[in-house]
mmCIF file of C-alpha atoms and ligand atoms in Angstrom:
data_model
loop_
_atom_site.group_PDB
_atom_site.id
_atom_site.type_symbol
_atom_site.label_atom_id
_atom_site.label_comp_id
_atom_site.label_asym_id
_atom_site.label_seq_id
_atom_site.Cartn_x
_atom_site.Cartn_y
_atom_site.Cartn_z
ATOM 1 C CA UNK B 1 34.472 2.983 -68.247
ATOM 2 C CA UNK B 2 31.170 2.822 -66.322
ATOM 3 C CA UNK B 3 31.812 6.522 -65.609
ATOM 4 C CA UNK B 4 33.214 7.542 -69.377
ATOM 5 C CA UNK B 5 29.462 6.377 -70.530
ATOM 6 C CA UNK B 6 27.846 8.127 -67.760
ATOM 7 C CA UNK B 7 29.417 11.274 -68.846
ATOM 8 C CA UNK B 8 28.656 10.636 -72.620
ATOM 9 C CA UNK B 9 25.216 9.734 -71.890
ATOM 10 C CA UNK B 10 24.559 13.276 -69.858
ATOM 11 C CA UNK B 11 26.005 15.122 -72.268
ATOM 12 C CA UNK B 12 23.743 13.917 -74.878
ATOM 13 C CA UNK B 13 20.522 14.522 -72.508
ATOM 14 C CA UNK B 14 22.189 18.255 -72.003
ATOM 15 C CA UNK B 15 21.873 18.861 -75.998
ATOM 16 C CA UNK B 16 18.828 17.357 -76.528
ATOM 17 C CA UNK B 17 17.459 19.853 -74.036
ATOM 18 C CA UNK B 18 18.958 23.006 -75.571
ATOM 19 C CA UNK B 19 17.362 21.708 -78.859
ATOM 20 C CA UNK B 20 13.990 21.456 -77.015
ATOM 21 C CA UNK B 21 14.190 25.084 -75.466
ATOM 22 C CA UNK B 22 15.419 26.895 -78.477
ATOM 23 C CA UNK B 23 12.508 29.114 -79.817
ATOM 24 C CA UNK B 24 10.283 27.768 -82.682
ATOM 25 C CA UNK B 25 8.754 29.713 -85.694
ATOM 26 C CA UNK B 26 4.945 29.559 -86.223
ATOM 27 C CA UNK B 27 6.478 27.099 -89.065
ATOM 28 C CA UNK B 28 8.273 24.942 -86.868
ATOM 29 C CA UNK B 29 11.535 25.538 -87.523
ATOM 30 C CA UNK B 30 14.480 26.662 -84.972
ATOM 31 C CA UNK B 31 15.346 30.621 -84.697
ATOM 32 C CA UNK B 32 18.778 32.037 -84.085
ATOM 33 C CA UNK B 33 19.049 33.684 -81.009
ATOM 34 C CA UNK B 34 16.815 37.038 -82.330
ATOM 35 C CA UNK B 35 18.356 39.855 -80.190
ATOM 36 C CA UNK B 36 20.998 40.581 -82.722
ATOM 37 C CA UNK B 37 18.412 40.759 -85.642
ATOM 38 C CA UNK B 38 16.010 43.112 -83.731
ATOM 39 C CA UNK B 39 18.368 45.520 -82.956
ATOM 40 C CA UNK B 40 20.127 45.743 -79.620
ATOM 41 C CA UNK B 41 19.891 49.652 -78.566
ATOM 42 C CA UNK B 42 19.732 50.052 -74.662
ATOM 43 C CA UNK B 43 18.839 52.812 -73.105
ATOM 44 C CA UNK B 44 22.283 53.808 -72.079
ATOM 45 C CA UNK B 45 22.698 54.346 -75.860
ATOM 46 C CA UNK B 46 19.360 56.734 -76.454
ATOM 47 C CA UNK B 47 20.155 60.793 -77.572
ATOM 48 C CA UNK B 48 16.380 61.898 -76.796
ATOM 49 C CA UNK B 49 15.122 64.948 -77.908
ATOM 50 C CA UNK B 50 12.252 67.172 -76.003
ATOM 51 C CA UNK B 51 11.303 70.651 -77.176
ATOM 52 C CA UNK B 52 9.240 71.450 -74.945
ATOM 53 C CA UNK B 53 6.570 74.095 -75.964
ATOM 54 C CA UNK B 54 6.670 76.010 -72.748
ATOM 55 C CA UNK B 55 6.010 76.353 -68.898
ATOM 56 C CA UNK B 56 2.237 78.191 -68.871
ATOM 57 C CA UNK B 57 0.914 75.803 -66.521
ATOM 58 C CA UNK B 58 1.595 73.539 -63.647
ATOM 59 C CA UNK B 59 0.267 70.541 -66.154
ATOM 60 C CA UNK B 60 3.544 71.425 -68.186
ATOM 61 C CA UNK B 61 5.610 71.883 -65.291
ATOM 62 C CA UNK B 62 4.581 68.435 -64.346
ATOM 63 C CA UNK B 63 5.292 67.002 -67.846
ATOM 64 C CA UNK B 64 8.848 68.482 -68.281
ATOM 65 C CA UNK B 65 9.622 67.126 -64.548
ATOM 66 C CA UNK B 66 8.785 63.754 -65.729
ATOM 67 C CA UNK B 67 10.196 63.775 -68.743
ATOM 68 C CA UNK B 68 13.576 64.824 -67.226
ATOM 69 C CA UNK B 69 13.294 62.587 -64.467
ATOM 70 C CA UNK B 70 12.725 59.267 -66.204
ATOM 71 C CA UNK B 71 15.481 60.066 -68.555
ATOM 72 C CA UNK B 72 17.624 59.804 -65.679
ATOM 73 C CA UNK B 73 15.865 56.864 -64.354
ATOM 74 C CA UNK B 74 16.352 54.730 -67.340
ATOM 75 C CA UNK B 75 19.797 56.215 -67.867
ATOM 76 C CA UNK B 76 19.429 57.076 -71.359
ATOM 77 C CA UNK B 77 22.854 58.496 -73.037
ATOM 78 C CA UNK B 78 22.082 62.303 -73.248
ATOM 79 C CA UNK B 79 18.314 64.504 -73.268
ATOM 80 C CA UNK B 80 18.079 67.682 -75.201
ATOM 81 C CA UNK B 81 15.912 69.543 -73.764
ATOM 82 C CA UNK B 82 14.324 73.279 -74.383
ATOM 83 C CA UNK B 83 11.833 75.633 -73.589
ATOM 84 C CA UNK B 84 10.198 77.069 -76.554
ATOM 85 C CA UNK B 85 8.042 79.759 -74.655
ATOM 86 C CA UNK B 86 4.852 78.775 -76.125
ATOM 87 C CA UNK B 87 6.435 79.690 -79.565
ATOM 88 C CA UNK B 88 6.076 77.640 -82.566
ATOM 89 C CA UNK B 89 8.836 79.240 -84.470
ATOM 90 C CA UNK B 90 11.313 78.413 -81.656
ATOM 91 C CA UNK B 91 9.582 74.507 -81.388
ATOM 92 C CA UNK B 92 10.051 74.507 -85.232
ATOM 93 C CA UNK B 93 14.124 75.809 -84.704
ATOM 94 C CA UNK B 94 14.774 73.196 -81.877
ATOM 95 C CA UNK B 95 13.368 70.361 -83.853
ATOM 96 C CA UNK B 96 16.102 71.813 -86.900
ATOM 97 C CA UNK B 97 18.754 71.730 -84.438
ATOM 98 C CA UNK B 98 17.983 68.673 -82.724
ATOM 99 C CA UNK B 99 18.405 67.323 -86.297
ATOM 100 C CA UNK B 100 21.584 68.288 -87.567
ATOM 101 C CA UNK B 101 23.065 66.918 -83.905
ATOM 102 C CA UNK B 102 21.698 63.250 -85.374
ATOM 103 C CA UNK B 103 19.200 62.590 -81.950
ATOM 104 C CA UNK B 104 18.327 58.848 -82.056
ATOM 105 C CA UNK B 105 14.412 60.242 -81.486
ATOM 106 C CA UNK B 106 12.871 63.302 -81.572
ATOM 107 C CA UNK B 107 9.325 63.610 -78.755
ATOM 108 C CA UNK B 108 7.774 66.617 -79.966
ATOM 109 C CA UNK B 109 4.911 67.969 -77.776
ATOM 110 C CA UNK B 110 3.458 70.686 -80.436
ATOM 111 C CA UNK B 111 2.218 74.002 -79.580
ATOM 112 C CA UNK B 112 -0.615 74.389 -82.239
ATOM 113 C CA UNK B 113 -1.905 72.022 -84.822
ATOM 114 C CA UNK B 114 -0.869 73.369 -87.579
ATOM 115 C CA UNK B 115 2.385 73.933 -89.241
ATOM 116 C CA UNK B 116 4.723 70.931 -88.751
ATOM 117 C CA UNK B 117 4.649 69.032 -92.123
ATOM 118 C CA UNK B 118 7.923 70.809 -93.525
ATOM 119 C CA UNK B 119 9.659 70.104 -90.107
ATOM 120 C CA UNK B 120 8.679 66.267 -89.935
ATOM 121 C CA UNK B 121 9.711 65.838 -93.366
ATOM 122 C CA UNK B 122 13.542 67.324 -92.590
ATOM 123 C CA UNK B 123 13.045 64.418 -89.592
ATOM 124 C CA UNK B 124 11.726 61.612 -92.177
ATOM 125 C CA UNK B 125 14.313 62.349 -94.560
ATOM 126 C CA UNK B 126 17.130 62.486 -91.537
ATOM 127 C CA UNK B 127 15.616 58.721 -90.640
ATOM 128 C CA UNK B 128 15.031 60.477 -87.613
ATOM 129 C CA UNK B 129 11.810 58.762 -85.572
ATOM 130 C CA UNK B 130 9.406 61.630 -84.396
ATOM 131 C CA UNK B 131 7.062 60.435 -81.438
ATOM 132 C CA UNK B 132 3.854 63.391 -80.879
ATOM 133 C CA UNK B 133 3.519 63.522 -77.405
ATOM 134 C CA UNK B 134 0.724 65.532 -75.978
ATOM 135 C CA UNK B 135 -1.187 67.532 -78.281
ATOM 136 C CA UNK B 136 -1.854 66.336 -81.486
ATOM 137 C CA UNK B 137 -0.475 67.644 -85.371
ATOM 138 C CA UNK B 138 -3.022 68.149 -88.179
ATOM 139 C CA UNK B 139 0.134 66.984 -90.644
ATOM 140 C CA UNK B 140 -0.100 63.858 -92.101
ATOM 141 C CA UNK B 141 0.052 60.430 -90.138
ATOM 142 C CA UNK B 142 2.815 59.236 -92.258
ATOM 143 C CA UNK B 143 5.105 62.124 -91.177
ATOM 144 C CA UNK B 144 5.721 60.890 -87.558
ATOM 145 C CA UNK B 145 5.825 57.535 -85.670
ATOM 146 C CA UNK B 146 3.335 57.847 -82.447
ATOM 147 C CA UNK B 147 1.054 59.863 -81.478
ATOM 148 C CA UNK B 148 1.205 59.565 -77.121
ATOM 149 C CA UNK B 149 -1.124 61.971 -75.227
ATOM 150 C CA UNK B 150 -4.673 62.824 -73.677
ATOM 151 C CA UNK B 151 -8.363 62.248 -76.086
ATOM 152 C CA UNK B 152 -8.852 65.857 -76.060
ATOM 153 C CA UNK B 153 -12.239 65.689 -77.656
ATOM 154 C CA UNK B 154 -13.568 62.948 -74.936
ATOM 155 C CA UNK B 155 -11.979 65.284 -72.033
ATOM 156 C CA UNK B 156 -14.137 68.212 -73.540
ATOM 157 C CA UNK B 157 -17.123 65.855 -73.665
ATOM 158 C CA UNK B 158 -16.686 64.584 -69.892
ATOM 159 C CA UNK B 159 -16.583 68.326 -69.345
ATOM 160 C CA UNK B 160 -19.849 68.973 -71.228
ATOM 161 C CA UNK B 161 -21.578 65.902 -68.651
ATOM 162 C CA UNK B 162 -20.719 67.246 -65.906
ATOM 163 C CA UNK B 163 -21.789 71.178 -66.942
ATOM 164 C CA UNK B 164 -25.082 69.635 -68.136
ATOM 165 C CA UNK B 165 -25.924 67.938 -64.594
ATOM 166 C CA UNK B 166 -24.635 70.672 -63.148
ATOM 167 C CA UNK B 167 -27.102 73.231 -64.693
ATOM 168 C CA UNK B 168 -29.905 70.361 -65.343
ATOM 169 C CA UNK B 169 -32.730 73.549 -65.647
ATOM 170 C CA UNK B 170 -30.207 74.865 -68.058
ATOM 171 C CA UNK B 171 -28.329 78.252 -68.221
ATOM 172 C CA UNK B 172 -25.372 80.459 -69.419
ATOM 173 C CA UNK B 173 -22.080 79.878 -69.433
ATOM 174 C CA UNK B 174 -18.629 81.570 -70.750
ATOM 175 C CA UNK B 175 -15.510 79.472 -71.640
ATOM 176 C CA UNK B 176 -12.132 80.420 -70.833
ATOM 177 C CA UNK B 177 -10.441 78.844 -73.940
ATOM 178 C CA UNK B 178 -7.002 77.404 -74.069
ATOM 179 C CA UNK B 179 -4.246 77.737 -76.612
ATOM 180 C CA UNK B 180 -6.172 78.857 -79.926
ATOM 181 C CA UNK B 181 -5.207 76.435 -82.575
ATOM 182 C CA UNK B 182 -3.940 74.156 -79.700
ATOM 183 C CA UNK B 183 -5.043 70.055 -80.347
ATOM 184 C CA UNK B 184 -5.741 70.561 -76.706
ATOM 185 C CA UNK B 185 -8.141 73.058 -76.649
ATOM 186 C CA UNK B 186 -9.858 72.890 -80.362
ATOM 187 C CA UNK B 187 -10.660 69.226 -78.926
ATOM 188 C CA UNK B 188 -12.036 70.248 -75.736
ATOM 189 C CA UNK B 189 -13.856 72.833 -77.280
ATOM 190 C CA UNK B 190 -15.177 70.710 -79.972
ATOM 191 C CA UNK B 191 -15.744 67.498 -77.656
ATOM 192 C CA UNK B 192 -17.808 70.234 -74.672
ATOM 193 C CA UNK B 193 -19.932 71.674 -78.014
ATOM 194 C CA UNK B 194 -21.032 68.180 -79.125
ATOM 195 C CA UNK B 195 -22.435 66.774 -76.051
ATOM 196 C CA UNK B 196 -23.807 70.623 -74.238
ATOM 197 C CA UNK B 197 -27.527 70.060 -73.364
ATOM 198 C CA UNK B 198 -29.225 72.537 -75.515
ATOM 199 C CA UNK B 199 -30.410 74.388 -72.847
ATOM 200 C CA UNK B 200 -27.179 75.750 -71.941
ATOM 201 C CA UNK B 201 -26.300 78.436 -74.380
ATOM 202 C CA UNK B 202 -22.604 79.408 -74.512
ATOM 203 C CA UNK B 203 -22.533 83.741 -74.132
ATOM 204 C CA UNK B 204 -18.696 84.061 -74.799
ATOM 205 C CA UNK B 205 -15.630 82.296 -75.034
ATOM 206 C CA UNK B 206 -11.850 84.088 -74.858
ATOM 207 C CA UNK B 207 -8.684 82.224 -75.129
ATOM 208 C CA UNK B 208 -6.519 82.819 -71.333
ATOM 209 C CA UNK B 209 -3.632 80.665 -73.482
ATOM 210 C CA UNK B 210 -3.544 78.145 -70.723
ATOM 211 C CA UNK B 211 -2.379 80.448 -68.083
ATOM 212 C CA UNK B 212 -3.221 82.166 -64.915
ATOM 213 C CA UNK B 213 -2.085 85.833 -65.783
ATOM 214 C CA UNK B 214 -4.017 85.544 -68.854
ATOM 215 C CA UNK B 215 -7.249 84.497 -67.650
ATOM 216 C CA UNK B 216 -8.011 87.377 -64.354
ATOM 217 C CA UNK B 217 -8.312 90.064 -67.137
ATOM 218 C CA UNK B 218 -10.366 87.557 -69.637
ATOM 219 C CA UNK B 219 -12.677 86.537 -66.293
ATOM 220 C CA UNK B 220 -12.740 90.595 -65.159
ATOM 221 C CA UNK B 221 -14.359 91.320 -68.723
ATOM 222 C CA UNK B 222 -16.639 88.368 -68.502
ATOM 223 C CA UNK B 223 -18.058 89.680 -65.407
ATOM 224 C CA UNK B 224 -18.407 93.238 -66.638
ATOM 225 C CA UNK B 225 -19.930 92.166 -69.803
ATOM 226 C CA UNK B 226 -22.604 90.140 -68.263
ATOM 227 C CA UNK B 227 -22.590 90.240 -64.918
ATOM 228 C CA UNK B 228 -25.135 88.139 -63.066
ATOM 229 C CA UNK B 229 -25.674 86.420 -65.982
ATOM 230 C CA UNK B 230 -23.113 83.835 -65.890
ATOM 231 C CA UNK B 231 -23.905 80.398 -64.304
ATOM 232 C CA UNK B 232 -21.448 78.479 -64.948
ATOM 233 C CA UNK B 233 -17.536 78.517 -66.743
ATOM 234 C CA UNK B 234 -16.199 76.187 -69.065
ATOM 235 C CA UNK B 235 -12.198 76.411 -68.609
ATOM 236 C CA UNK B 236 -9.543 74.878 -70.644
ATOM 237 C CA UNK B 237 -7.144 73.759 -67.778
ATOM 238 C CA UNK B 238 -6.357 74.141 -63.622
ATOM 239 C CA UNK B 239 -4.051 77.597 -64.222
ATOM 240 C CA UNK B 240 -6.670 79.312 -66.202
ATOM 241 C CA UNK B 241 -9.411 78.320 -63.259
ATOM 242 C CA UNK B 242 -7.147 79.677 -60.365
ATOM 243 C CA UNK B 243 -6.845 82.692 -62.678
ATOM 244 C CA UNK B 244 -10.207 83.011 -62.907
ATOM 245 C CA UNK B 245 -11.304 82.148 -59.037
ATOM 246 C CA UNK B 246 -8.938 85.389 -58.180
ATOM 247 C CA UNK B 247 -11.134 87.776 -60.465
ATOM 248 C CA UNK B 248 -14.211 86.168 -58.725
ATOM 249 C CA UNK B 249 -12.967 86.543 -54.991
ATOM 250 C CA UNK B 250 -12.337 90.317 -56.290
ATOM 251 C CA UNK B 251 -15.291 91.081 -57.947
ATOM 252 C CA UNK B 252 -17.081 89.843 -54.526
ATOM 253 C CA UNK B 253 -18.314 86.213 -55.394
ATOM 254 C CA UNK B 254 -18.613 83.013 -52.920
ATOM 255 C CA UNK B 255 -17.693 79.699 -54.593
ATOM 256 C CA UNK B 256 -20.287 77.950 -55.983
ATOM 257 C CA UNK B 257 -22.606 81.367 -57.141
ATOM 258 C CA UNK B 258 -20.968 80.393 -60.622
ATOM 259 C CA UNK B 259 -20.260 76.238 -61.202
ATOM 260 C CA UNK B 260 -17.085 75.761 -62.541
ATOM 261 C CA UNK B 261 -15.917 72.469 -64.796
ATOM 262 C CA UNK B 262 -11.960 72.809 -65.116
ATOM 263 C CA UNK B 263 -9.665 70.034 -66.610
ATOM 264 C CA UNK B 264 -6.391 68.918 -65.519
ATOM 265 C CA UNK B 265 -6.741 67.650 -61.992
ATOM 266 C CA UNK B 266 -3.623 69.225 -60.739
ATOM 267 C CA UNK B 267 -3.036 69.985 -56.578
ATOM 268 C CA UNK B 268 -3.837 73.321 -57.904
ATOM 269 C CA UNK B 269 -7.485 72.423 -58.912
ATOM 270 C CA UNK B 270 -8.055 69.654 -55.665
ATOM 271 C CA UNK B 271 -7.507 72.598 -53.649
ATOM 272 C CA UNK B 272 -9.780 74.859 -55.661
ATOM 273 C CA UNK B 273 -12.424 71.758 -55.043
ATOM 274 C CA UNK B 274 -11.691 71.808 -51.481
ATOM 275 C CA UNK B 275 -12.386 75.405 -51.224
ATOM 276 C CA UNK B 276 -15.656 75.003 -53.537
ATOM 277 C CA UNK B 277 -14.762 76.980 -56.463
ATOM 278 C CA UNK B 278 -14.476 74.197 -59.088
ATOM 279 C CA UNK B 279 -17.530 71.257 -59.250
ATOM 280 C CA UNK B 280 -15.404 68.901 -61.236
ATOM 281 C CA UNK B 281 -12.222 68.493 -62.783
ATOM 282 C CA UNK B 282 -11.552 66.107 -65.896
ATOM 283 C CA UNK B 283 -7.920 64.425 -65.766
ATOM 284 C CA UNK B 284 -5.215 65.375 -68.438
ATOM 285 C CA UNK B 285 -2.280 63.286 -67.607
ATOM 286 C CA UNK B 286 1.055 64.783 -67.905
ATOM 287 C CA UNK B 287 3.300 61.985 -66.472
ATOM 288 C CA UNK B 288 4.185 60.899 -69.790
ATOM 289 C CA UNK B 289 7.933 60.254 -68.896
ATOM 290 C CA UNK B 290 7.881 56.303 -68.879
ATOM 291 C CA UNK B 291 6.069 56.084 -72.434
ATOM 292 C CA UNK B 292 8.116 58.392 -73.841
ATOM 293 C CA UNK B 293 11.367 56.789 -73.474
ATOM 294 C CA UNK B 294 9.717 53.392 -73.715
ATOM 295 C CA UNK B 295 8.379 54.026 -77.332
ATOM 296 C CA UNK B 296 11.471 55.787 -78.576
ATOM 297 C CA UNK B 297 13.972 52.556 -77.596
ATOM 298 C CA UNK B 298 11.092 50.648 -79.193
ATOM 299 C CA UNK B 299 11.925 52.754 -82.115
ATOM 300 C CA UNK B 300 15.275 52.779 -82.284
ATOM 301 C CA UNK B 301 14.841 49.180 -82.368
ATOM 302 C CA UNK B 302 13.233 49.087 -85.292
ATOM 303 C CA UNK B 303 9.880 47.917 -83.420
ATOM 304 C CA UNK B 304 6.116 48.059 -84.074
ATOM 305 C CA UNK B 305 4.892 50.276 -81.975
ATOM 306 C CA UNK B 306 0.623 51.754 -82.546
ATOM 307 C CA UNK B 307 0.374 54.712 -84.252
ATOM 308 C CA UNK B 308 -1.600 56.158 -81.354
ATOM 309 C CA UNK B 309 -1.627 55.727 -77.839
ATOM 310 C CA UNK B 310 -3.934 57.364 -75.585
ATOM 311 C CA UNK B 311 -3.675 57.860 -71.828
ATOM 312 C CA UNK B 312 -6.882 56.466 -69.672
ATOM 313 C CA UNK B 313 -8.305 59.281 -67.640
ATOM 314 C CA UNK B 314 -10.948 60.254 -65.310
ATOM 315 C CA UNK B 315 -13.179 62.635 -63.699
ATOM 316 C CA UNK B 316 -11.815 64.154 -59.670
ATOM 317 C CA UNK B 317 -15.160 65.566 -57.467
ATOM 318 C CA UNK B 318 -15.001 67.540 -54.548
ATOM 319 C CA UNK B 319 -16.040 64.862 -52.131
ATOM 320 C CA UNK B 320 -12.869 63.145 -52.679
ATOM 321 C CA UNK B 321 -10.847 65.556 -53.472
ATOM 322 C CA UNK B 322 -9.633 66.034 -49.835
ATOM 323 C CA UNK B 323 -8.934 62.216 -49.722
ATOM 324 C CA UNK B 324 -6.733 62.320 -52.892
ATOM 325 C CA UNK B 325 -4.911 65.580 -52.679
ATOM 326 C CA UNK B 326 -2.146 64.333 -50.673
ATOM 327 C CA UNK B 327 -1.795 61.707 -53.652
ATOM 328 C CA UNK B 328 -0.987 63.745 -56.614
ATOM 329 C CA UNK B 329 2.079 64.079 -57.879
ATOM 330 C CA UNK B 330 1.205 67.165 -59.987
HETATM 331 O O1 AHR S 1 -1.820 70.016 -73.673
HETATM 332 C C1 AHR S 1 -2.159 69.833 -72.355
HETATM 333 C C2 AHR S 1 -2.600 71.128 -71.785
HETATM 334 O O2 AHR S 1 -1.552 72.058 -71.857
HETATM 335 C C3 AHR S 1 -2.992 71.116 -70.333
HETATM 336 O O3 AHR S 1 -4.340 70.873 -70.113
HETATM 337 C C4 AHR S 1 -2.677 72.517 -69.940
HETATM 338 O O4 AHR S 1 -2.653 72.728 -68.557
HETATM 339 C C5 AHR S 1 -1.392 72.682 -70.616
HETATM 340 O O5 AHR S 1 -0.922 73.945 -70.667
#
């Protein structure tokens, strides 16, 4: 009997306890067990989409490895990925086909600006979440989800510091421009022009779309044009820099006879700091992997998630640059 109550009595303490831990609204009263109501995706259920706008630079080569990596990591169901040769037309087509397959999420990393509204509608009206990743879209905010990626505009302002005490008497300088049209480069461009001492007057600027090929023959005509009138170069990314350092070294300069400010901080541009050629390089991040698929379960769970998310960077100097380039993972 003694041992009947013991067991009744136990019991009751047991439920009394479950009643205690069971979550509370603001309001006070008890919630259902809320994973049900939220939504229960995994990530073993996730169809990801990436149309990738290209492979013109090791910053992209970086991005598409991540991307593709953490997709495994997480284990999501399937990733459809593509390589849209710097093309929007083809972006534009995978996004269309990534749509009529029914993708969970679409992560579009776009090209140019410009361009996208018809596209993210098809998505809205498909309930299909679009997450921006990268550059940004001049279409309207209600058209897509997230916007993940770099400040643009503060990268081309950290740029514009470091050219200014770089050339503190003041000077001329060219700028190798990236993608024309690009969020990257119209906001690095923009971002550099706002904070350039006045003193530094800008002779020329060419796009070298982002890559190495493009930007020897862009730096050749630079140097023909004005010759030993350049003091320093404004470029868009790491690629376009290495580009540029070969048409130096050929025309017969020494690293250092014309500054350099690059952005990307990839091994490619350490080295380059090493070796003298570039005086500082502002960080663009492009292990976005992690976020990516992060956000898009968020989504697919029907979660808040900010409209805009933006990567914390720096600025790499030569002095450490030995020190660190062992580090990077891009
Ligand atoms: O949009 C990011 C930019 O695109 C990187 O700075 C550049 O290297 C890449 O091509």
């Amino acid at each position: 009997m003694i041992r009947l109550k013991k067991i009744i009595l136990l019991m009751a303490i047991g439920v009394l306890l479950l009643a205690a831990c069971t979550p509370t609204t603001e309001a006070g009263e008890k919630e259902e067990s809320t994973e049900a109501e939220e939504g229960s995706y995994t990530y073993a259920d996730m169809v990801l989409c990436y149309p990738q706008l290209g492979a013109e630079s090791d910053w992209r080569t970086a991005n598409s490895a991540s991307i593709k990596q953490e997709a495994d990591n997480y284990g999501i169901k399937q990733l459809i990925f593509s390589d849209a040769q710097q093309k929007q037309e083809n972006q534009i087509s995978a996004v269309r086909s990534c749509i009529a397959q029914g993708v969970d999420v679409i992560a579009l990393p776009p090209v140019v600006e410009d361009g996208w509204d018809a596209v993210l509608t098809e998505a809205k009206d498909a309930g299909i979440p679009v997450i921006i990743v990268d550059r940004s879209v001049s279409a309207d905010p209600s058209l897509y989800d997230v916007h993940l990626g770099s400040d643009m505009y503060l990268e081309g302002q950290r740029a514009a510091e470091e050219m200014n005490r770089l050339l503190p008497d003041g000077g001329n300088i060219v700028e190798l421009f990236g993608t024309v049209g690009s969020g990257a480069a119209e906001g690095r461009a923009d971002g550099f022009r706002d904070v350039l001492n006045d003193n530094i007057t800008i002779l020329d600027s060419q796009t070298g779309n982002f890559t190495r090929a493009e930007a020897i023959p862009v730096t050749e005509a630079f140097l023909k044009k004005y010759s030993d009138e350049i003091d320093g170069m404004f470029i868009h990314n790491d690629d376009m820099a290495i580009g540029a350092i070969e048409a130096l070294k050929a025309a017969g300069y020494n690293p250092g006879d014309i500054v350099i400010v690059s952005v990307d901080g990839t091994r490619g541009g350490f080295q380059a700091m090493i070796d003298g050629w570039i005086q500082a390089d502002v960080e663009c991040n492009p292990l976005l992997g992690p976020q990516v698929i992060e956000i898009a379960l968020a989504l697919m769970n029907g979660e808040d998630v900010e409209a805009e998310i933006l990567t914390n960077e720096t600025v790499y100097y030569p002095e450490e640059a030995a020190e660190l380039i062992d580090s990077r993972q891009y």
